[in-house]
Amino acid sequence: MAGVIDNIIACRRALDEVSDSVEILAVTKNHEASVANLAYEAGIMRIGENRVQELMQKLPMLNPLYSIDLIGQLQTNKVKYILNAVSRVQSLDRMSLALEIDKRCKQAGIVMPCLVEVRMDKAEARAGVEPDELADFIKEASRLRGISIEGLMAVMPIADDPEDVRPLFRRMRQIFERERDRAIDGVKIECLSMGMSHDYLVAAQEGATQVRLGSVIFGSR
Ligand SMILES: *Cc1c(COP(=O)(O)O)cnc(C)c1O
């Protein structure tokens, strides 16, 4: 457990050699709040959880200074639970979810920052907006006043050699720049969340602004 801080420092060092501004999202799923809280000592401000139920159980014990991103698939009927728990939803992957978050946020008088999840892994059933439908999706979602689109997120296929995924990271960066430069009123596409423990350095080289690191920080469980 003492390794958590050392692991974050090592990742930070490796990232600094590649790029000068990549944020680490510490993915704390499957780990106790007490372990998750260690990351704060190493300067981590933002953590990621992927299951609503696990998040809600851990929430009272998590350091309240953390910003929490939801990174896992979100069922529409669970939206009501997370509104006050998370500071951002990274897994906005369909319009029905956007509408539900929008509705709930308007009722609560808040705005939920969201990243649109883009489907880059064709083999997986994992959700996401298709790259060629992304522009229309963002345009439509940007009309919803209860959410604010702040960037894009992608989950890449797992490869034995992370170099094999480099072309997909590069493609994702192009998609990001395309959407960023489109300049829709009220939309600031600034975050590109891609890369995980096994491929985060490649992702950073290809222009990720945030990498999501779980096992390389906390070990695998
Ligand atoms: C678990 C998870 C991660 C972190 O995965 P590691 O390989 O442990 O770094 C990142 N993103 C998502 C969406 C995840 O579910």
mmCIF file of C-alpha atoms and ligand atoms in Angstrom:
data_model
loop_
_atom_site.group_PDB
_atom_site.id
_atom_site.type_symbol
_atom_site.label_atom_id
_atom_site.label_comp_id
_atom_site.label_asym_id
_atom_site.label_seq_id
_atom_site.Cartn_x
_atom_site.Cartn_y
_atom_site.Cartn_z
ATOM 1 C CA MET A 1 0.000 0.000 0.000
ATOM 2 C CA ALA A 2 2.905 2.326 0.707
ATOM 3 C CA GLY A 3 3.631 1.748 -2.958
ATOM 4 C CA VAL A 4 0.689 3.841 -4.122
ATOM 5 C CA ILE A 5 2.501 7.130 -3.692
ATOM 6 C CA ASP A 6 5.707 5.787 -5.247
ATOM 7 C CA ASN A 7 3.737 4.415 -8.177
ATOM 8 C CA ILE A 8 2.088 7.754 -8.849
ATOM 9 C CA ILE A 9 5.431 9.550 -8.672
ATOM 10 C CA ALA A 10 6.898 7.046 -11.146
ATOM 11 C CA CYS A 11 3.986 7.504 -13.565
ATOM 12 C CA ARG A 12 4.236 11.269 -13.235
ATOM 13 C CA ARG A 13 7.956 11.148 -14.050
ATOM 14 C CA ALA A 14 7.382 8.923 -17.071
ATOM 15 C CA LEU A 15 4.607 11.206 -18.308
ATOM 16 C CA ASP A 16 6.693 14.338 -17.813
ATOM 17 C CA GLU A 17 9.268 12.966 -20.242
ATOM 18 C CA VAL A 18 6.619 12.627 -22.896
ATOM 19 C CA SER A 19 4.349 15.624 -22.470
ATOM 20 C CA ASP A 20 4.174 18.626 -20.183
ATOM 21 C CA SER A 21 0.492 18.640 -19.324
ATOM 22 C CA VAL A 22 -1.154 15.277 -18.956
ATOM 23 C CA GLU A 23 -3.453 14.870 -15.988
ATOM 24 C CA ILE A 24 -3.553 11.569 -14.122
ATOM 25 C CA LEU A 25 -7.024 10.308 -13.260
ATOM 26 C CA ALA A 26 -6.489 7.703 -10.546
ATOM 27 C CA VAL A 27 -8.965 4.888 -11.168
ATOM 28 C CA THR A 28 -9.929 3.649 -7.725
ATOM 29 C CA LYS A 29 -12.488 0.998 -8.660
ATOM 30 C CA ASN A 30 -12.118 -2.284 -6.762
ATOM 31 C CA HIS A 31 -10.078 -0.549 -4.068
ATOM 32 C CA GLU A 32 -11.108 0.532 -0.607
ATOM 33 C CA ALA A 33 -11.618 4.207 0.099
ATOM 34 C CA SER A 34 -8.653 4.150 2.477
ATOM 35 C CA VAL A 35 -6.412 3.026 -0.384
ATOM 36 C CA ALA A 36 -7.994 5.467 -2.825
ATOM 37 C CA ASN A 37 -7.315 8.285 -0.369
ATOM 38 C CA LEU A 38 -3.570 7.610 -0.404
ATOM 39 C CA ALA A 39 -3.364 9.009 -3.924
ATOM 40 C CA TYR A 40 -4.218 12.463 -2.609
ATOM 41 C CA GLU A 41 -0.888 12.506 -0.785
ATOM 42 C CA ALA A 42 0.811 12.264 -4.172
ATOM 43 C CA GLY A 43 -1.063 15.228 -5.582
ATOM 44 C CA ILE A 44 -3.949 13.414 -7.248
ATOM 45 C CA MET A 45 -7.041 15.635 -7.293
ATOM 46 C CA ARG A 46 -9.347 13.569 -9.473
ATOM 47 C CA ILE A 47 -10.345 9.932 -9.214
ATOM 48 C CA GLY A 48 -12.401 7.661 -11.443
ATOM 49 C CA GLU A 49 -15.005 5.102 -10.454
ATOM 50 C CA ASN A 50 -16.853 2.908 -12.893
ATOM 51 C CA ARG A 51 -19.762 1.446 -10.946
ATOM 52 C CA VAL A 52 -22.460 3.509 -9.309
ATOM 53 C CA GLN A 53 -23.150 1.078 -6.490
ATOM 54 C CA GLU A 54 -19.500 0.786 -5.504
ATOM 55 C CA LEU A 55 -19.094 4.540 -5.682
ATOM 56 C CA MET A 56 -22.077 5.196 -3.439
ATOM 57 C CA GLN A 57 -20.774 2.714 -0.861
ATOM 58 C CA LYS A 58 -17.338 4.281 -0.776
ATOM 59 C CA LEU A 59 -18.401 7.897 -1.073
ATOM 60 C CA PRO A 60 -18.746 8.692 2.662
ATOM 61 C CA MET A 61 -15.178 7.492 3.240
ATOM 62 C CA LEU A 62 -13.530 9.115 0.248
ATOM 63 C CA ASN A 63 -11.530 12.277 0.736
ATOM 64 C CA PRO A 64 -14.108 15.036 0.124
ATOM 65 C CA LEU A 65 -11.481 17.112 -1.663
ATOM 66 C CA TYR A 66 -11.408 14.663 -4.567
ATOM 67 C CA SER A 67 -13.262 15.407 -7.750
ATOM 68 C CA ILE A 68 -14.872 12.169 -8.888
ATOM 69 C CA ASP A 69 -15.362 11.196 -12.518
ATOM 70 C CA LEU A 70 -17.750 8.425 -13.448
ATOM 71 C CA ILE A 71 -16.000 6.395 -16.160
ATOM 72 C CA GLY A 72 -18.179 3.301 -16.475
ATOM 73 C CA GLN A 73 -21.368 2.720 -18.375
ATOM 74 C CA LEU A 74 -24.223 4.535 -16.712
ATOM 75 C CA GLN A 75 -27.740 3.169 -16.733
ATOM 76 C CA THR A 76 -30.386 5.803 -17.177
ATOM 77 C CA ASN A 77 -32.191 4.761 -13.988
ATOM 78 C CA LYS A 78 -29.027 5.336 -11.928
ATOM 79 C CA VAL A 79 -28.506 8.943 -12.979
ATOM 80 C CA LYS A 80 -30.468 10.273 -10.014
ATOM 81 C CA TYR A 81 -28.012 8.723 -7.558
ATOM 82 C CA ILE A 82 -24.872 10.263 -8.949
ATOM 83 C CA LEU A 83 -25.841 13.888 -9.448
ATOM 84 C CA ASN A 84 -24.446 15.061 -6.148
ATOM 85 C CA ALA A 85 -21.677 12.476 -5.990
ATOM 86 C CA VAL A 86 -19.674 13.044 -9.153
ATOM 87 C CA SER A 87 -18.191 16.155 -10.659
ATOM 88 C CA ARG A 88 -18.115 14.769 -14.186
ATOM 89 C CA VAL A 89 -19.517 11.947 -16.293
ATOM 90 C CA GLN A 90 -16.944 10.608 -18.786
ATOM 91 C CA SER A 91 -19.152 7.911 -20.236
ATOM 92 C CA LEU A 92 -21.808 9.928 -22.029
ATOM 93 C CA ASP A 93 -22.432 7.460 -24.813
ATOM 94 C CA ARG A 94 -26.000 7.923 -26.011
ATOM 95 C CA MET A 95 -28.639 10.599 -26.373
ATOM 96 C CA SER A 96 -31.125 8.950 -24.015
ATOM 97 C CA LEU A 97 -28.506 9.280 -21.259
ATOM 98 C CA ALA A 98 -27.810 12.901 -22.163
ATOM 99 C CA LEU A 99 -31.530 13.657 -21.937
ATOM 100 C CA GLU A 100 -31.883 11.979 -18.557
ATOM 101 C CA ILE A 101 -28.844 13.767 -17.067
ATOM 102 C CA ASP A 102 -30.126 17.024 -18.512
ATOM 103 C CA LYS A 103 -33.581 16.550 -17.033
ATOM 104 C CA ARG A 104 -32.305 15.649 -13.562
ATOM 105 C CA CYS A 105 -29.743 18.447 -13.517
ATOM 106 C CA LYS A 106 -32.276 21.053 -14.517
ATOM 107 C CA GLN A 107 -34.544 19.873 -11.705
ATOM 108 C CA ALA A 108 -31.646 20.175 -9.281
ATOM 109 C CA GLY A 109 -30.493 23.480 -10.676
ATOM 110 C CA ILE A 110 -27.042 22.236 -11.593
ATOM 111 C CA VAL A 111 -25.026 21.599 -14.739
ATOM 112 C CA MET A 112 -23.161 18.302 -15.193
ATOM 113 C CA PRO A 113 -19.845 18.411 -17.044
ATOM 114 C CA CYS A 114 -19.596 15.467 -19.439
ATOM 115 C CA LEU A 115 -17.135 13.850 -21.805
ATOM 116 C CA VAL A 116 -18.571 12.100 -24.827
ATOM 117 C CA GLU A 117 -17.369 8.524 -25.069
ATOM 118 C CA VAL A 118 -16.278 7.710 -28.599
ATOM 119 C CA ARG A 119 -16.417 4.130 -29.815
ATOM 120 C CA MET A 120 -12.916 3.195 -30.949
ATOM 121 C CA ASP A 121 -12.961 -0.507 -30.136
ATOM 122 C CA LYS A 122 -14.946 -2.132 -32.910
ATOM 123 C CA ALA A 123 -14.580 -5.617 -31.500
ATOM 124 C CA GLU A 124 -16.093 -4.771 -28.139
ATOM 125 C CA ALA A 125 -19.742 -4.422 -27.356
ATOM 126 C CA ARG A 126 -18.716 -1.453 -25.267
ATOM 127 C CA ALA A 127 -20.812 1.584 -25.922
ATOM 128 C CA GLY A 128 -19.781 4.882 -27.392
ATOM 129 C CA VAL A 129 -20.764 7.328 -30.069
ATOM 130 C CA GLU A 130 -19.485 6.360 -33.521
ATOM 131 C CA PRO A 131 -16.820 8.782 -34.782
ATOM 132 C CA ASP A 132 -18.882 9.802 -37.787
ATOM 133 C CA GLU A 133 -21.922 10.515 -35.639
ATOM 134 C CA LEU A 134 -19.975 12.527 -33.105
ATOM 135 C CA ALA A 135 -20.389 15.982 -34.620
ATOM 136 C CA ASP A 136 -24.185 15.657 -34.713
ATOM 137 C CA PHE A 137 -24.246 14.201 -31.215
ATOM 138 C CA ILE A 138 -22.257 17.100 -29.767
ATOM 139 C CA LYS A 139 -24.391 19.615 -31.603
ATOM 140 C CA GLU A 140 -27.565 18.100 -30.215
ATOM 141 C CA ALA A 141 -26.202 17.634 -26.708
ATOM 142 C CA SER A 142 -24.892 21.186 -26.614
ATOM 143 C CA ARG A 143 -28.481 22.429 -26.690
ATOM 144 C CA LEU A 144 -29.169 20.767 -23.356
ATOM 145 C CA ARG A 145 -28.665 23.291 -20.605
ATOM 146 C CA GLY A 146 -28.298 20.724 -17.839
ATOM 147 C CA ILE A 147 -25.077 19.301 -19.236
ATOM 148 C CA SER A 148 -21.886 20.820 -20.553
ATOM 149 C CA ILE A 149 -19.709 18.923 -23.001
ATOM 150 C CA GLU A 150 -16.073 19.376 -22.001
ATOM 151 C CA GLY A 151 -14.265 16.796 -24.071
ATOM 152 C CA LEU A 152 -13.979 13.265 -25.347
ATOM 153 C CA MET A 153 -13.151 9.929 -23.812
ATOM 154 C CA ALA A 154 -12.152 6.657 -25.447
ATOM 155 C CA VAL A 155 -11.498 3.117 -24.319
ATOM 156 C CA MET A 156 -9.092 1.431 -26.716
ATOM 157 C CA PRO A 157 -8.766 -2.278 -27.454
ATOM 158 C CA ILE A 158 -6.286 -4.065 -25.204
ATOM 159 C CA ALA A 159 -3.205 -5.151 -27.155
ATOM 160 C CA ASP A 160 -0.167 -7.130 -25.987
ATOM 161 C CA ASP A 161 1.992 -4.425 -27.524
ATOM 162 C CA PRO A 162 0.675 -0.898 -26.879
ATOM 163 C CA GLU A 163 2.372 0.197 -30.111
ATOM 164 C CA ASP A 164 -0.399 -1.633 -31.943
ATOM 165 C CA VAL A 165 -2.910 0.851 -30.544
ATOM 166 C CA ARG A 166 -0.891 3.947 -31.452
ATOM 167 C CA PRO A 167 -2.780 4.526 -34.737
ATOM 168 C CA LEU A 168 -6.075 4.541 -32.827
ATOM 169 C CA PHE A 169 -4.770 7.074 -30.298
ATOM 170 C CA ARG A 170 -3.569 9.213 -33.194
ATOM 171 C CA ARG A 171 -6.933 8.943 -34.914
ATOM 172 C CA MET A 172 -8.669 9.853 -31.653
ATOM 173 C CA ARG A 173 -6.508 12.963 -31.296
ATOM 174 C CA GLN A 174 -7.504 14.016 -34.835
ATOM 175 C CA ILE A 175 -11.164 13.542 -33.978
ATOM 176 C CA PHE A 176 -10.633 15.584 -30.807
ATOM 177 C CA GLU A 177 -9.008 18.458 -32.688
ATOM 178 C CA ARG A 178 -11.739 18.392 -35.307
ATOM 179 C CA GLU A 179 -14.455 18.727 -32.671
ATOM 180 C CA ARG A 180 -12.469 21.217 -30.593
ATOM 181 C CA ASP A 181 -12.022 23.502 -33.591
ATOM 182 C CA ARG A 182 -15.623 23.329 -34.714
ATOM 183 C CA ALA A 183 -16.537 26.034 -32.218
ATOM 184 C CA ILE A 184 -20.132 25.416 -31.315
ATOM 185 C CA ASP A 185 -21.613 28.091 -29.071
ATOM 186 C CA GLY A 186 -21.105 27.266 -25.427
ATOM 187 C CA VAL A 187 -19.041 24.133 -26.052
ATOM 188 C CA LYS A 188 -15.411 24.002 -24.968
ATOM 189 C CA ILE A 189 -13.878 20.679 -25.949
ATOM 190 C CA GLU A 190 -10.726 20.629 -23.833
ATOM 191 C CA CYS A 191 -10.257 17.208 -22.307
ATOM 192 C CA LEU A 192 -9.144 14.127 -24.211
ATOM 193 C CA SER A 193 -9.237 11.176 -21.828
ATOM 194 C CA MET A 194 -7.486 8.127 -23.293
ATOM 195 C CA GLY A 195 -4.848 5.623 -22.241
ATOM 196 C CA MET A 196 -4.804 3.209 -19.314
ATOM 197 C CA SER A 197 -2.108 1.420 -17.324
ATOM 198 C CA HIS A 198 -0.700 -0.690 -20.149
ATOM 199 C CA ASP A 199 -0.642 2.016 -22.837
ATOM 200 C CA TYR A 200 -0.716 5.420 -21.159
ATOM 201 C CA LEU A 201 2.681 6.558 -22.402
ATOM 202 C CA VAL A 202 1.685 5.896 -25.999
ATOM 203 C CA ALA A 203 -1.578 7.737 -25.373
ATOM 204 C CA ALA A 204 0.315 10.710 -23.916
ATOM 205 C CA GLN A 205 2.684 10.771 -26.870
ATOM 206 C CA GLU A 206 -0.307 10.929 -29.172
ATOM 207 C CA GLY A 207 -1.925 13.823 -27.367
ATOM 208 C CA ALA A 208 -4.059 12.629 -24.472
ATOM 209 C CA THR A 209 -4.756 15.414 -21.984
ATOM 210 C CA GLN A 210 -5.735 12.877 -19.332
ATOM 211 C CA VAL A 211 -4.766 9.242 -18.760
ATOM 212 C CA ARG A 212 -6.839 6.928 -16.564
ATOM 213 C CA LEU A 213 -4.579 4.815 -14.389
ATOM 214 C CA GLY A 214 -5.779 1.990 -12.176
ATOM 215 C CA SER A 215 -3.587 -1.084 -11.821
ATOM 216 C CA VAL A 216 -0.271 0.695 -12.421
ATOM 217 C CA ILE A 217 -1.039 2.786 -9.306
ATOM 218 C CA PHE A 218 -3.008 0.500 -7.041
ATOM 219 C CA GLY A 219 -2.055 -2.962 -8.285
ATOM 220 C CA SER A 220 -4.556 -5.282 -9.915
ATOM 221 C CA ARG A 221 -7.492 -6.801 -8.133
HETATM 222 C C1 LIG B 1 -10.661 0.231 -15.048
HETATM 223 C C2 LIG B 1 -10.648 1.322 -16.022
HETATM 224 C C3 LIG B 1 -9.483 2.061 -16.266
HETATM 225 C C4 LIG B 1 -8.154 1.764 -15.598
HETATM 226 O O1 LIG B 1 -7.664 0.540 -16.053
HETATM 227 P P1 LIG B 1 -6.174 0.047 -15.683
HETATM 228 O O2 LIG B 1 -5.810 -0.848 -16.807
HETATM 229 O O3 LIG B 1 -6.274 -0.658 -14.392
HETATM 230 O O4 LIG B 1 -5.317 1.253 -15.632
HETATM 231 C C5 LIG B 1 -9.567 3.113 -17.169
HETATM 232 N N1 LIG B 1 -10.707 3.411 -17.810
HETATM 233 C C6 LIG B 1 -11.849 2.725 -17.611
HETATM 234 C C7 LIG B 1 -13.077 3.112 -18.361
HETATM 235 C C8 LIG B 1 -11.850 1.657 -16.707
HETATM 236 O O5 LIG B 1 -12.994 0.972 -16.519
#
